[in-house]
Amino acid sequence: QGAFYCFPNISKLNFSSLEFQNTLLKEAGIAAIAGTSFGEFGEGYLRFSCASSEKSIKRAIEKLSVLLSELKLA
């Protein structure tokens, strides 16, 4: 009936929030919202909804890990 969200700081990734939001969707099929959608102080953050199954969340984390490894950021 509700949702949980995480709002990780991505400022060390050398992407703007919007750039990384778009990269995640294009390269890994992971939807996130740039922190700047919530105001100027949201730069350097992404918002992820955790309102899915545990299996789906784990798969997204695996995809994120692969993407970060490919970008040599992890």
mmCIF file of C-alpha atoms in Angstrom:
data_model
loop_
_atom_site.group_PDB
_atom_site.id
_atom_site.type_symbol
_atom_site.label_atom_id
_atom_site.label_comp_id
_atom_site.label_asym_id
_atom_site.label_seq_id
_atom_site.Cartn_x
_atom_site.Cartn_y
_atom_site.Cartn_z
ATOM 1 C CA GLN A 1 0.000 0.000 0.000
ATOM 2 C CA GLY A 2 2.985 2.307 0.382
ATOM 3 C CA ALA A 3 6.502 2.722 -0.878
ATOM 4 C CA PHE A 4 10.011 3.061 0.422
ATOM 5 C CA TYR A 5 12.602 5.192 -1.306
ATOM 6 C CA CYS A 6 16.347 5.525 -1.116
ATOM 7 C CA PHE A 7 18.128 8.742 -1.988
ATOM 8 C CA PRO A 8 21.819 7.841 -2.453
ATOM 9 C CA ASN A 9 24.534 10.422 -2.903
ATOM 10 C CA ILE A 10 26.170 9.897 -6.306
ATOM 11 C CA SER A 11 28.369 12.996 -6.306
ATOM 12 C CA LYS A 12 31.591 10.959 -6.473
ATOM 13 C CA LEU A 13 30.551 9.372 -9.778
ATOM 14 C CA ASN A 14 31.413 12.424 -11.900
ATOM 15 C CA PHE A 15 27.942 12.544 -13.471
ATOM 16 C CA SER A 16 25.195 15.051 -12.879
ATOM 17 C CA SER A 17 22.065 13.549 -11.376
ATOM 18 C CA LEU A 18 20.232 13.869 -14.682
ATOM 19 C CA GLU A 19 23.128 12.359 -16.667
ATOM 20 C CA PHE A 20 23.321 9.344 -14.382
ATOM 21 C CA GLN A 21 19.526 8.946 -14.353
ATOM 22 C CA ASN A 22 19.608 8.731 -18.158
ATOM 23 C CA THR A 23 22.647 6.435 -18.199
ATOM 24 C CA LEU A 24 20.991 4.031 -15.765
ATOM 25 C CA LEU A 25 17.875 3.811 -17.902
ATOM 26 C CA LYS A 26 19.683 3.495 -21.230
ATOM 27 C CA GLU A 27 22.493 1.152 -20.199
ATOM 28 C CA ALA A 28 20.936 -0.946 -17.426
ATOM 29 C CA GLY A 29 17.187 -0.524 -17.766
ATOM 30 C CA ILE A 30 16.969 0.895 -14.238
ATOM 31 C CA ALA A 31 14.552 3.738 -13.641
ATOM 32 C CA ALA A 32 15.522 6.399 -11.125
ATOM 33 C CA ILE A 33 14.705 10.049 -10.647
ATOM 34 C CA ALA A 34 17.388 12.735 -10.593
ATOM 35 C CA GLY A 35 17.574 14.473 -7.248
ATOM 36 C CA THR A 36 17.201 17.796 -9.017
ATOM 37 C CA SER A 37 13.573 16.864 -9.674
ATOM 38 C CA PHE A 38 13.100 17.704 -5.980
ATOM 39 C CA GLY A 39 14.903 21.043 -6.092
ATOM 40 C CA GLU A 40 18.330 22.519 -6.630
ATOM 41 C CA PHE A 41 19.777 20.899 -3.509
ATOM 42 C CA GLY A 42 19.027 17.470 -4.976
ATOM 43 C CA GLU A 43 22.015 17.638 -7.307
ATOM 44 C CA GLY A 44 24.341 14.738 -6.601
ATOM 45 C CA TYR A 45 21.497 12.423 -5.568
ATOM 46 C CA LEU A 46 19.135 9.941 -7.208
ATOM 47 C CA ARG A 47 15.823 8.653 -5.897
ATOM 48 C CA PHE A 48 15.015 4.979 -6.218
ATOM 49 C CA SER A 49 11.632 3.488 -5.378
ATOM 50 C CA CYS A 50 11.846 0.229 -3.470
ATOM 51 C CA ALA A 51 8.163 -0.621 -4.023
ATOM 52 C CA SER A 52 8.884 -3.760 -5.993
ATOM 53 C CA SER A 53 9.555 -7.384 -5.158
ATOM 54 C CA GLU A 54 12.736 -8.327 -3.370
ATOM 55 C CA LYS A 55 13.727 -10.317 -6.460
ATOM 56 C CA SER A 56 13.340 -7.262 -8.720
ATOM 57 C CA ILE A 57 15.290 -5.043 -6.339
ATOM 58 C CA LYS A 58 18.137 -7.570 -6.126
ATOM 59 C CA ARG A 59 18.245 -7.793 -9.935
ATOM 60 C CA ALA A 60 18.424 -4.004 -10.210
ATOM 61 C CA ILE A 61 21.284 -3.936 -7.707
ATOM 62 C CA GLU A 62 23.124 -6.555 -9.769
ATOM 63 C CA LYS A 63 22.619 -4.501 -12.941
ATOM 64 C CA LEU A 64 23.796 -1.363 -11.153
ATOM 65 C CA SER A 65 26.917 -3.168 -9.944
ATOM 66 C CA VAL A 66 27.715 -4.322 -13.485
ATOM 67 C CA LEU A 67 27.214 -0.815 -14.878
ATOM 68 C CA LEU A 68 29.436 0.749 -12.224
ATOM 69 C CA SER A 69 32.133 -1.854 -12.913
ATOM 70 C CA GLU A 70 31.959 -1.128 -16.639
ATOM 71 C CA LEU A 71 32.274 2.588 -15.953
ATOM 72 C CA LYS A 72 35.219 1.823 -13.659
ATOM 73 C CA LEU A 73 33.500 3.709 -10.840
ATOM 74 C CA ALA A 74 32.981 0.869 -8.374
#
